[in-house]
PDB file of C-alpha atoms in Angstrom:
ATOM      1  CA  UNK A   1     -13.157  34.055  43.207  1.00  0.00           C
ATOM      2  CA  UNK A   2     -14.567  30.894  41.674  1.00  0.00           C
ATOM      3  CA  UNK A   3     -15.524  32.688  38.451  1.00  0.00           C
ATOM      4  CA  UNK A   4     -11.884  33.626  37.865  1.00  0.00           C
ATOM      5  CA  UNK A   5     -10.953  29.979  37.507  1.00  0.00           C
ATOM      6  CA  UNK A   6     -13.885  28.676  35.479  1.00  0.00           C
ATOM      7  CA  UNK A   7     -12.518  29.487  31.974  1.00  0.00           C
ATOM      8  CA  UNK A   8      -9.186  27.819  32.658  1.00  0.00           C
ATOM      9  CA  UNK A   9     -10.882  24.734  34.054  1.00  0.00           C
ATOM     10  CA  UNK A  10     -13.075  24.360  30.982  1.00  0.00           C
ATOM     11  CA  UNK A  11     -16.299  24.462  33.060  1.00  0.00           C
ATOM     12  CA  UNK A  12     -17.397  27.674  31.410  1.00  0.00           C
ATOM     13  CA  UNK A  13     -17.207  28.446  27.723  1.00  0.00           C
ATOM     14  CA  UNK A  14     -15.131  31.573  27.150  1.00  0.00           C
ATOM     15  CA  UNK A  15     -14.209  33.151  23.840  1.00  0.00           C
ATOM     16  CA  UNK A  16     -13.402  36.820  23.228  1.00  0.00           C
ATOM     17  CA  UNK A  17     -14.410  36.546  19.566  1.00  0.00           C
ATOM     18  CA  UNK A  18     -16.841  33.629  19.206  1.00  0.00           C
ATOM     19  CA  UNK A  19     -17.639  32.424  15.719  1.00  0.00           C
ATOM     20  CA  UNK A  20     -20.588  34.180  14.144  1.00  0.00           C
ATOM     21  CA  UNK A  21     -22.427  33.790  10.880  1.00  0.00           C
ATOM     22  CA  UNK A  22     -20.129  35.238   8.216  1.00  0.00           C
ATOM     23  CA  UNK A  23     -20.428  35.259   4.427  1.00  0.00           C
ATOM     24  CA  UNK A  24     -16.784  34.324   3.795  1.00  0.00           C
ATOM     25  CA  UNK A  25     -14.867  31.061   4.213  1.00  0.00           C
ATOM     26  CA  UNK A  26     -11.960  29.225   2.618  1.00  0.00           C
ATOM     27  CA  UNK A  27     -11.243  25.654   1.624  1.00  0.00           C
ATOM     28  CA  UNK A  28      -7.528  24.873   1.723  1.00  0.00           C
ATOM     29  CA  UNK A  29      -6.009  22.035  -0.283  1.00  0.00           C
ATOM     30  CA  UNK A  30      -2.641  20.555   0.680  1.00  0.00           C
ATOM     31  CA  UNK A  31      -1.310  17.787  -1.575  1.00  0.00           C
ATOM     32  CA  UNK A  32       1.910  15.838  -0.832  1.00  0.00           C
ATOM     33  CA  UNK A  33       5.147  17.856  -0.999  1.00  0.00           C
ATOM     34  CA  UNK A  34       6.484  18.063  -4.541  1.00  0.00           C
ATOM     35  CA  UNK A  35       3.073  17.845  -6.226  1.00  0.00           C
ATOM     36  CA  UNK A  36       3.196  20.017  -9.387  1.00  0.00           C
ATOM     37  CA  UNK A  37       0.746  22.853  -9.958  1.00  0.00           C
ATOM     38  CA  UNK A  38      -0.955  20.949 -12.777  1.00  0.00           C
ATOM     39  CA  UNK A  39      -1.829  18.014 -10.511  1.00  0.00           C
ATOM     40  CA  UNK A  40      -3.023  20.317  -7.731  1.00  0.00           C
ATOM     41  CA  UNK A  41      -5.205  22.144 -10.260  1.00  0.00           C
ATOM     42  CA  UNK A  42      -6.879  18.846 -11.179  1.00  0.00           C
ATOM     43  CA  UNK A  43      -7.678  18.200  -7.519  1.00  0.00           C
ATOM     44  CA  UNK A  44      -9.098  21.707  -7.203  1.00  0.00           C
ATOM     45  CA  UNK A  45     -11.352  21.255 -10.235  1.00  0.00           C
ATOM     46  CA  UNK A  46     -13.012  18.208  -8.674  1.00  0.00           C
ATOM     47  CA  UNK A  47     -13.748  20.226  -5.519  1.00  0.00           C
ATOM     48  CA  UNK A  48     -15.011  23.194  -7.540  1.00  0.00           C
ATOM     49  CA  UNK A  49     -17.426  20.965  -9.445  1.00  0.00           C
ATOM     50  CA  UNK A  50     -18.893  19.833  -6.119  1.00  0.00           C
ATOM     51  CA  UNK A  51     -19.202  23.413  -4.856  1.00  0.00           C
ATOM     52  CA  UNK A  52     -21.020  24.535  -7.995  1.00  0.00           C
ATOM     53  CA  UNK A  53     -24.000  22.452  -6.882  1.00  0.00           C
ATOM     54  CA  UNK A  54     -24.280  24.425  -3.625  1.00  0.00           C
ATOM     55  CA  UNK A  55     -27.201  26.874  -3.661  1.00  0.00           C
ATOM     56  CA  UNK A  56     -25.886  28.738  -0.594  1.00  0.00           C
ATOM     57  CA  UNK A  57     -22.734  29.864  -2.461  1.00  0.00           C
ATOM     58  CA  UNK A  58     -22.749  33.168  -4.348  1.00  0.00           C
ATOM     59  CA  UNK A  59     -19.264  32.914  -5.884  1.00  0.00           C
ATOM     60  CA  UNK A  60     -15.898  31.207  -5.543  1.00  0.00           C
ATOM     61  CA  UNK A  61     -12.352  32.171  -6.515  1.00  0.00           C
ATOM     62  CA  UNK A  62      -9.339  29.869  -6.555  1.00  0.00           C
ATOM     63  CA  UNK A  63      -5.622  30.441  -6.050  1.00  0.00           C
ATOM     64  CA  UNK A  64      -3.323  27.537  -6.906  1.00  0.00           C
ATOM     65  CA  UNK A  65       0.195  27.635  -5.478  1.00  0.00           C
ATOM     66  CA  UNK A  66      -0.713  29.303  -2.195  1.00  0.00           C
ATOM     67  CA  UNK A  67      -2.553  28.399   1.012  1.00  0.00           C
ATOM     68  CA  UNK A  68      -4.266  31.063   3.144  1.00  0.00           C
ATOM     69  CA  UNK A  69      -6.016  30.147   6.391  1.00  0.00           C
ATOM     70  CA  UNK A  70      -8.664  32.674   7.463  1.00  0.00           C
ATOM     71  CA  UNK A  71      -8.847  31.592  11.096  1.00  0.00           C
ATOM     72  CA  UNK A  72      -5.133  31.326  11.929  1.00  0.00           C
ATOM     73  CA  UNK A  73      -3.614  33.680   9.358  1.00  0.00           C
ATOM     74  CA  UNK A  74      -1.286  30.882   8.217  1.00  0.00           C
ATOM     75  CA  UNK A  75       0.058  31.350   4.683  1.00  0.00           C
ATOM     76  CA  UNK A  76       2.181  28.939   2.649  1.00  0.00           C
ATOM     77  CA  UNK A  77       3.395  28.778  -0.927  1.00  0.00           C
ATOM     78  CA  UNK A  78       4.188  25.835  -3.171  1.00  0.00           C
ATOM     79  CA  UNK A  79       2.811  23.769  -6.024  1.00  0.00           C
ATOM     80  CA  UNK A  80       1.048  21.435  -3.585  1.00  0.00           C
ATOM     81  CA  UNK A  81      -1.154  24.178  -2.116  1.00  0.00           C
ATOM     82  CA  UNK A  82      -4.403  25.790  -3.220  1.00  0.00           C
ATOM     83  CA  UNK A  83      -7.080  27.948  -1.610  1.00  0.00           C
ATOM     84  CA  UNK A  84     -10.705  28.259  -2.675  1.00  0.00           C
ATOM     85  CA  UNK A  85     -12.287  31.445  -1.313  1.00  0.00           C
ATOM     86  CA  UNK A  86     -16.052  31.130  -0.949  1.00  0.00           C
ATOM     87  CA  UNK A  87     -18.520  33.998  -0.809  1.00  0.00           C
ATOM     88  CA  UNK A  88     -21.816  32.762   0.596  1.00  0.00           C
ATOM     89  CA  UNK A  89     -25.199  34.183  -0.262  1.00  0.00           C
ATOM     90  CA  UNK A  90     -25.921  36.912   2.290  1.00  0.00           C
ATOM     91  CA  UNK A  91     -28.506  36.111   4.948  1.00  0.00           C
ATOM     92  CA  UNK A  92     -30.697  38.998   3.841  1.00  0.00           C
ATOM     93  CA  UNK A  93     -30.807  37.471   0.357  1.00  0.00           C
ATOM     94  CA  UNK A  94     -32.229  34.184   1.537  1.00  0.00           C
ATOM     95  CA  UNK A  95     -29.402  31.996   2.850  1.00  0.00           C
ATOM     96  CA  UNK A  96     -30.945  29.590   5.359  1.00  0.00           C
ATOM     97  CA  UNK A  97     -27.882  27.691   6.614  1.00  0.00           C
ATOM     98  CA  UNK A  98     -25.319  29.370   8.869  1.00  0.00           C
ATOM     99  CA  UNK A  99     -21.705  29.630   7.743  1.00  0.00           C
ATOM    100  CA  UNK A 100     -20.620  27.497  10.735  1.00  0.00           C
ATOM    101  CA  UNK A 101     -23.035  24.750   9.732  1.00  0.00           C
ATOM    102  CA  UNK A 102     -21.897  24.905   6.097  1.00  0.00           C
ATOM    103  CA  UNK A 103     -18.244  24.719   7.167  1.00  0.00           C
ATOM    104  CA  UNK A 104     -18.922  21.648   9.333  1.00  0.00           C
ATOM    105  CA  UNK A 105     -20.831  20.024   6.483  1.00  0.00           C
ATOM    106  CA  UNK A 106     -17.969  20.646   4.052  1.00  0.00           C
ATOM    107  CA  UNK A 107     -15.511  19.112   6.530  1.00  0.00           C
ATOM    108  CA  UNK A 108     -17.610  15.958   6.590  1.00  0.00           C
ATOM    109  CA  UNK A 109     -18.094  15.850   2.823  1.00  0.00           C
ATOM    110  CA  UNK A 110     -14.373  16.266   2.068  1.00  0.00           C
ATOM    111  CA  UNK A 111     -13.060  14.134   4.955  1.00  0.00           C
ATOM    112  CA  UNK A 112     -12.567  11.138   2.663  1.00  0.00           C
ATOM    113  CA  UNK A 113     -11.129  13.140  -0.239  1.00  0.00           C
ATOM    114  CA  UNK A 114      -8.140  11.280  -1.691  1.00  0.00           C
ATOM    115  CA  UNK A 115      -4.934  12.864  -2.932  1.00  0.00           C
ATOM    116  CA  UNK A 116      -4.811  15.838  -0.574  1.00  0.00           C
ATOM    117  CA  UNK A 117      -5.656  17.118   2.898  1.00  0.00           C
ATOM    118  CA  UNK A 118      -8.695  19.401   2.886  1.00  0.00           C
ATOM    119  CA  UNK A 119      -9.366  21.972   5.617  1.00  0.00           C
ATOM    120  CA  UNK A 120     -12.206  24.471   5.919  1.00  0.00           C
ATOM    121  CA  UNK A 121     -11.806  27.806   7.723  1.00  0.00           C
ATOM    122  CA  UNK A 122     -14.355  30.478   8.512  1.00  0.00           C
ATOM    123  CA  UNK A 123     -14.021  33.917  10.074  1.00  0.00           C
ATOM    124  CA  UNK A 124     -14.554  34.543  13.781  1.00  0.00           C
ATOM    125  CA  UNK A 125     -16.571  37.442  15.136  1.00  0.00           C
ATOM    126  CA  UNK A 126     -13.524  39.709  15.462  1.00  0.00           C
ATOM    127  CA  UNK A 127     -10.230  40.431  13.719  1.00  0.00           C
ATOM    128  CA  UNK A 128      -7.851  37.522  12.942  1.00  0.00           C
ATOM    129  CA  UNK A 129      -6.214  36.589  16.259  1.00  0.00           C
ATOM    130  CA  UNK A 130      -4.308  33.438  15.427  1.00  0.00           C
ATOM    131  CA  UNK A 131      -5.339  29.817  15.774  1.00  0.00           C
ATOM    132  CA  UNK A 132      -7.892  28.745  18.393  1.00  0.00           C
ATOM    133  CA  UNK A 133      -5.334  26.275  19.761  1.00  0.00           C
ATOM    134  CA  UNK A 134      -1.560  26.639  19.560  1.00  0.00           C
ATOM    135  CA  UNK A 135       1.275  24.727  21.202  1.00  0.00           C
ATOM    136  CA  UNK A 136       4.990  24.991  20.515  1.00  0.00           C
ATOM    137  CA  UNK A 137       7.291  22.027  21.049  1.00  0.00           C
ATOM    138  CA  UNK A 138      11.045  22.537  21.445  1.00  0.00           C
ATOM    139  CA  UNK A 139      13.928  20.065  21.323  1.00  0.00           C
ATOM    140  CA  UNK A 140      17.544  19.945  20.217  1.00  0.00           C
ATOM    141  CA  UNK A 141      16.986  16.500  18.687  1.00  0.00           C
ATOM    142  CA  UNK A 142      15.086  16.483  15.375  1.00  0.00           C
ATOM    143  CA  UNK A 143      13.905  12.864  15.758  1.00  0.00           C
ATOM    144  CA  UNK A 144      12.500  13.557  19.222  1.00  0.00           C
ATOM    145  CA  UNK A 145      10.807  16.703  17.931  1.00  0.00           C
ATOM    146  CA  UNK A 146       9.175  14.797  15.088  1.00  0.00           C
ATOM    147  CA  UNK A 147       7.968  12.001  17.400  1.00  0.00           C
ATOM    148  CA  UNK A 148       6.490  14.374  19.991  1.00  0.00           C
ATOM    149  CA  UNK A 149       4.883  16.493  17.248  1.00  0.00           C
ATOM    150  CA  UNK A 150       3.149  13.446  15.790  1.00  0.00           C
ATOM    151  CA  UNK A 151       1.950  12.419  19.263  1.00  0.00           C
ATOM    152  CA  UNK A 152       0.555  15.891  19.960  1.00  0.00           C
ATOM    153  CA  UNK A 153      -1.218  15.991  16.597  1.00  0.00           C
ATOM    154  CA  UNK A 154      -2.911  12.658  17.386  1.00  0.00           C
ATOM    155  CA  UNK A 155      -4.004  13.941  20.801  1.00  0.00           C
ATOM    156  CA  UNK A 156      -5.412  17.197  19.411  1.00  0.00           C
ATOM    157  CA  UNK A 157      -7.239  15.376  16.612  1.00  0.00           C
ATOM    158  CA  UNK A 158      -8.921  13.194  19.237  1.00  0.00           C
ATOM    159  CA  UNK A 159     -10.457  16.255  20.928  1.00  0.00           C
ATOM    160  CA  UNK A 160     -14.111  16.784  19.902  1.00  0.00           C
ATOM    161  CA  UNK A 161     -14.508  19.964  17.883  1.00  0.00           C
ATOM    162  CA  UNK A 162     -10.808  20.397  17.040  1.00  0.00           C
ATOM    163  CA  UNK A 163     -10.408  20.795  13.270  1.00  0.00           C
ATOM    164  CA  UNK A 164      -7.727  21.902  10.810  1.00  0.00           C
ATOM    165  CA  UNK A 165      -4.954  20.440  12.978  1.00  0.00           C
ATOM    166  CA  UNK A 166      -1.674  21.501  11.381  1.00  0.00           C
ATOM    167  CA  UNK A 167       2.071  21.440  12.038  1.00  0.00           C
ATOM    168  CA  UNK A 168       4.468  24.257  11.151  1.00  0.00           C
ATOM    169  CA  UNK A 169       6.886  21.583   9.916  1.00  0.00           C
ATOM    170  CA  UNK A 170       6.390  21.996   6.165  1.00  0.00           C
ATOM    171  CA  UNK A 171       8.182  19.260   4.260  1.00  0.00           C
ATOM    172  CA  UNK A 172       9.847  19.977   0.938  1.00  0.00           C
ATOM    173  CA  UNK A 173      10.176  17.384  -1.845  1.00  0.00           C
ATOM    174  CA  UNK A 174      12.508  14.571  -0.808  1.00  0.00           C
ATOM    175  CA  UNK A 175      16.195  15.216  -1.423  1.00  0.00           C
ATOM    176  CA  UNK A 176      19.183  12.913  -1.490  1.00  0.00           C
ATOM    177  CA  UNK A 177      22.922  13.022  -1.838  1.00  0.00           C
ATOM    178  CA  UNK A 178      25.415  10.520  -3.223  1.00  0.00           C
ATOM    179  CA  UNK A 179      28.331   9.483  -1.048  1.00  0.00           C
ATOM    180  CA  UNK A 180      31.259   7.878  -2.857  1.00  0.00           C
ATOM    181  CA  UNK A 181      33.143   4.941  -1.338  1.00  0.00           C
ATOM    182  CA  UNK A 182      36.913   5.664  -1.535  1.00  0.00           C
ATOM    183  CA  UNK A 183      37.816   1.960  -1.496  1.00  0.00           C
ATOM    184  CA  UNK A 184      35.357   1.174  -4.304  1.00  0.00           C
ATOM    185  CA  UNK A 185      36.705   4.066  -6.369  1.00  0.00           C
ATOM    186  CA  UNK A 186      40.254   2.751  -5.886  1.00  0.00           C
ATOM    187  CA  UNK A 187      39.202  -0.788  -6.812  1.00  0.00           C
ATOM    188  CA  UNK A 188      37.699   0.384 -10.092  1.00  0.00           C
ATOM    189  CA  UNK A 189      40.554   2.830 -10.819  1.00  0.00           C
ATOM    190  CA  UNK A 190      38.365   5.906 -10.497  1.00  0.00           C
ATOM    191  CA  UNK A 191      38.693   9.239  -8.713  1.00  0.00           C
ATOM    192  CA  UNK A 192      36.154  11.448  -6.965  1.00  0.00           C
ATOM    193  CA  UNK A 193      36.730  14.183  -9.553  1.00  0.00           C
ATOM    194  CA  UNK A 194      35.840  11.807 -12.417  1.00  0.00           C
ATOM    195  CA  UNK A 195      32.588  10.853 -10.725  1.00  0.00           C
ATOM    196  CA  UNK A 196      31.779  14.478  -9.866  1.00  0.00           C
ATOM    197  CA  UNK A 197      32.333  15.639 -13.450  1.00  0.00           C
ATOM    198  CA  UNK A 198      30.028  12.914 -14.774  1.00  0.00           C
ATOM    199  CA  UNK A 199      27.235  13.784 -12.359  1.00  0.00           C
ATOM    200  CA  UNK A 200      27.571  17.514 -12.963  1.00  0.00           C
ATOM    201  CA  UNK A 201      27.380  16.995 -16.732  1.00  0.00           C
ATOM    202  CA  UNK A 202      24.426  14.653 -16.326  1.00  0.00           C
ATOM    203  CA  UNK A 203      22.351  16.917 -14.085  1.00  0.00           C
ATOM    204  CA  UNK A 204      23.423  20.460 -14.978  1.00  0.00           C
ATOM    205  CA  UNK A 205      25.303  20.061 -18.257  1.00  0.00           C
ATOM    206  CA  UNK A 206      28.649  21.564 -19.223  1.00  0.00           C
ATOM    207  CA  UNK A 207      29.595  24.456 -21.461  1.00  0.00           C
ATOM    208  CA  UNK A 208      31.572  23.300 -24.515  1.00  0.00           C
ATOM    209  CA  UNK A 209      31.929  26.589 -26.415  1.00  0.00           C
ATOM    210  CA  UNK A 210      30.284  29.954 -27.075  1.00  0.00           C
ATOM    211  CA  UNK A 211      28.720  31.425 -30.183  1.00  0.00           C
ATOM    212  CA  UNK A 212      29.239  35.129 -30.800  1.00  0.00           C
ATOM    213  CA  UNK A 213      26.181  36.927 -32.089  1.00  0.00           C
ATOM    214  CA  UNK A 214      26.371  40.694 -32.460  1.00  0.00           C
ATOM    215  CA  UNK A 215      27.531  41.932 -29.059  1.00  0.00           C
ATOM    216  CA  UNK A 216      26.456  38.800 -27.214  1.00  0.00           C
ATOM    217  CA  UNK A 217      28.073  35.463 -26.452  1.00  0.00           C
ATOM    218  CA  UNK A 218      25.673  32.527 -26.379  1.00  0.00           C
ATOM    219  CA  UNK A 219      26.955  29.522 -24.384  1.00  0.00           C
ATOM    220  CA  UNK A 220      26.414  26.062 -25.874  1.00  0.00           C
ATOM    221  CA  UNK A 221      25.769  23.494 -23.153  1.00  0.00           C
ATOM    222  CA  UNK A 222      25.719  19.729 -23.568  1.00  0.00           C
ATOM    223  CA  UNK A 223      23.827  17.496 -21.208  1.00  0.00           C
ATOM    224  CA  UNK A 224      22.358  14.018 -21.107  1.00  0.00           C
ATOM    225  CA  UNK A 225      18.928  13.466 -22.620  1.00  0.00           C
ATOM    226  CA  UNK A 226      16.084  13.679 -20.083  1.00  0.00           C
ATOM    227  CA  UNK A 227      15.463   9.939 -20.018  1.00  0.00           C
ATOM    228  CA  UNK A 228      18.975   9.282 -18.714  1.00  0.00           C
ATOM    229  CA  UNK A 229      18.577  11.514 -15.647  1.00  0.00           C
ATOM    230  CA  UNK A 230      14.820  11.536 -14.993  1.00  0.00           C
ATOM    231  CA  UNK A 231      15.027   9.397 -11.858  1.00  0.00           C
ATOM    232  CA  UNK A 232      17.438   8.361  -9.129  1.00  0.00           C
ATOM    233  CA  UNK A 233      17.629   4.873 -10.618  1.00  0.00           C
ATOM    234  CA  UNK A 234      18.635   6.235 -14.023  1.00  0.00           C
ATOM    235  CA  UNK A 235      21.389   8.366 -12.458  1.00  0.00           C
ATOM    236  CA  UNK A 236      22.749   5.369 -10.541  1.00  0.00           C
ATOM    237  CA  UNK A 237      22.882   3.392 -13.789  1.00  0.00           C
ATOM    238  CA  UNK A 238      25.095   5.975 -15.537  1.00  0.00           C
ATOM    239  CA  UNK A 239      28.559   4.686 -16.397  1.00  0.00           C
ATOM    240  CA  UNK A 240      31.913   6.245 -15.520  1.00  0.00           C
ATOM    241  CA  UNK A 241      34.772   5.189 -17.781  1.00  0.00           C
ATOM    242  CA  UNK A 242      38.027   4.469 -15.946  1.00  0.00           C
ATOM    243  CA  UNK A 243      41.508   4.891 -17.386  1.00  0.00           C
ATOM    244  CA  UNK A 244      41.436   1.295 -18.682  1.00  0.00           C
ATOM    245  CA  UNK A 245      38.341   2.064 -20.756  1.00  0.00           C
ATOM    246  CA  UNK A 246      35.999  -0.003 -18.578  1.00  0.00           C
ATOM    247  CA  UNK A 247      32.527   1.417 -17.847  1.00  0.00           C
ATOM    248  CA  UNK A 248      31.660   1.371 -14.143  1.00  0.00           C
ATOM    249  CA  UNK A 249      28.076   2.179 -13.024  1.00  0.00           C
ATOM    250  CA  UNK A 250      27.669   4.914 -10.435  1.00  0.00           C
ATOM    251  CA  UNK A 251      25.834   2.431  -8.187  1.00  0.00           C
ATOM    252  CA  UNK A 252      29.049   0.393  -7.833  1.00  0.00           C
ATOM    253  CA  UNK A 253      30.969   3.241  -6.210  1.00  0.00           C
ATOM    254  CA  UNK A 254      28.316   5.359  -4.465  1.00  0.00           C
ATOM    255  CA  UNK A 255      25.442   5.014  -2.026  1.00  0.00           C
ATOM    256  CA  UNK A 256      22.287   7.078  -1.700  1.00  0.00           C
ATOM    257  CA  UNK A 257      21.785   9.067   1.510  1.00  0.00           C
ATOM    258  CA  UNK A 258      18.279  10.559   1.946  1.00  0.00           C
ATOM    259  CA  UNK A 259      18.287  14.072   3.394  1.00  0.00           C
ATOM    260  CA  UNK A 260      15.046  15.410   4.905  1.00  0.00           C
ATOM    261  CA  UNK A 261      14.237  18.973   3.908  1.00  0.00           C
ATOM    262  CA  UNK A 262      12.017  21.552   5.594  1.00  0.00           C
ATOM    263  CA  UNK A 263      10.754  24.850   4.206  1.00  0.00           C
ATOM    264  CA  UNK A 264      11.856  26.679   7.350  1.00  0.00           C
ATOM    265  CA  UNK A 265      13.210  25.937  10.826  1.00  0.00           C
ATOM    266  CA  UNK A 266      12.112  27.971  13.860  1.00  0.00           C
ATOM    267  CA  UNK A 267      14.438  28.119  16.863  1.00  0.00           C
ATOM    268  CA  UNK A 268      14.086  29.120  20.507  1.00  0.00           C
ATOM    269  CA  UNK A 269      17.132  29.305  22.809  1.00  0.00           C
ATOM    270  CA  UNK A 270      19.093  27.220  20.324  1.00  0.00           C
ATOM    271  CA  UNK A 271      16.433  24.510  20.101  1.00  0.00           C
ATOM    272  CA  UNK A 272      14.333  23.622  17.086  1.00  0.00           C
ATOM    273  CA  UNK A 273      10.650  24.457  17.488  1.00  0.00           C
ATOM    274  CA  UNK A 274       7.485  23.085  15.901  1.00  0.00           C
ATOM    275  CA  UNK A 275       4.131  24.830  16.304  1.00  0.00           C
ATOM    276  CA  UNK A 276       0.962  22.710  16.366  1.00  0.00           C
ATOM    277  CA  UNK A 277      -2.247  24.648  15.671  1.00  0.00           C
ATOM    278  CA  UNK A 278      -5.934  23.824  15.409  1.00  0.00           C
ATOM    279  CA  UNK A 279      -9.254  25.554  14.852  1.00  0.00           C
ATOM    280  CA  UNK A 280     -12.490  25.042  16.763  1.00  0.00           C
ATOM    281  CA  UNK A 281     -15.725  24.114  15.042  1.00  0.00           C
ATOM    282  CA  UNK A 282     -19.116  25.538  16.067  1.00  0.00           C
ATOM    283  CA  UNK A 283     -19.486  23.072  18.970  1.00  0.00           C
ATOM    284  CA  UNK A 284     -16.540  24.358  21.007  1.00  0.00           C
ATOM    285  CA  UNK A 285     -13.870  27.054  21.320  1.00  0.00           C
ATOM    286  CA  UNK A 286     -10.134  27.403  21.860  1.00  0.00           C
ATOM    287  CA  UNK A 287     -10.419  27.555  25.654  1.00  0.00           C
ATOM    288  CA  UNK A 288     -12.238  24.228  25.813  1.00  0.00           C
ATOM    289  CA  UNK A 289      -9.808  22.574  23.417  1.00  0.00           C
ATOM    290  CA  UNK A 290      -6.874  23.810  25.506  1.00  0.00           C
ATOM    291  CA  UNK A 291      -8.485  22.533  28.732  1.00  0.00           C
ATOM    292  CA  UNK A 292      -9.196  19.118  27.204  1.00  0.00           C
ATOM    293  CA  UNK A 293      -5.657  18.913  25.876  1.00  0.00           C
ATOM    294  CA  UNK A 294      -4.244  19.647  29.334  1.00  0.00           C
ATOM    295  CA  UNK A 295      -6.250  16.743  30.732  1.00  0.00           C
ATOM    296  CA  UNK A 296      -5.153  14.367  27.983  1.00  0.00           C
ATOM    297  CA  UNK A 297      -1.412  15.041  28.348  1.00  0.00           C
ATOM    298  CA  UNK A 298      -1.316  14.373  32.092  1.00  0.00           C
ATOM    299  CA  UNK A 299      -0.400  10.753  31.364  1.00  0.00           C
ATOM    300  CA  UNK A 300       1.866  11.589  28.407  1.00  0.00           C
ATOM    301  CA  UNK A 301       5.549  10.842  28.974  1.00  0.00           C
ATOM    302  CA  UNK A 302       7.322  13.852  27.469  1.00  0.00           C
ATOM    303  CA  UNK A 303      10.964  12.986  26.667  1.00  0.00           C
ATOM    304  CA  UNK A 304      13.514  14.709  28.892  1.00  0.00           C
ATOM    305  CA  UNK A 305      15.077  16.444  25.871  1.00  0.00           C
ATOM    306  CA  UNK A 306      11.806  18.092  24.794  1.00  0.00           C
ATOM    307  CA  UNK A 307       9.546  20.756  26.282  1.00  0.00           C
ATOM    308  CA  UNK A 308       6.195  22.416  25.677  1.00  0.00           C
ATOM    309  CA  UNK A 309       6.255  26.205  25.259  1.00  0.00           C
ATOM    310  CA  UNK A 310       3.111  28.102  26.236  1.00  0.00           C
ATOM    311  CA  UNK A 311       2.289  31.724  25.552  1.00  0.00           C
TER     312      UNK A 311
END
């Protein structure tokens, strides 16, 4: 009877597919949301130059614009992502260092890399079966969900052997909206439609006429030069002319309201859900990480409007 409870208690290491020496691993690069492909490519090149000095590597291939995690099966797309797939020299051809040891070494070497988050993933001994550690957090309140998610991430990162700690909350580039003040518009003799037309012309342009060419009509669109709309500050400095001929800056009649954006939102029973995942390095396994996490959250005060979802 005692043996039935040992894995859950963490006293006995248990893993259906323990990590074994494989010839394939990936290095995933995640730059801040909104980073263009060109900038991500520059980050990748600096990592590639380091890898080229490795004698245990047979070949590498890089994909910019996509992240693929071997251990968890996680896949994401965007200019801020990149994946370097590494084929190691096969053991029978003279590789001396195990893939697990190489992965741990890379994690240490790239831990202080600036400009992006670097994670290293290697294959387990069996088919992909998801992350070694996974916990879903549910709440109807987005602020509570974000706070609890950050707390859980800190706890998991403090567990020895837990690596590649990641949240399913994928942020998109920051967005904002402009809210017009009705009283300010009235004071400056302006209307919402006047302001809306100006902003539409500034950001998207407006069609002034069409040119007929053969059987086609080519629209001619006028818009502000790039320098006038390249930043939020430049848009706020644009002038709207009122019926008295006075130029009024957008900033005098509108305020900026930041709007957080996420790539996707998972829901469970009407609540928003965030999934926190982690991989195990060669010193531990998912069962041990889960057991340690359970011990660490005993003293954690989970808000009444949030819950942990297991299974």
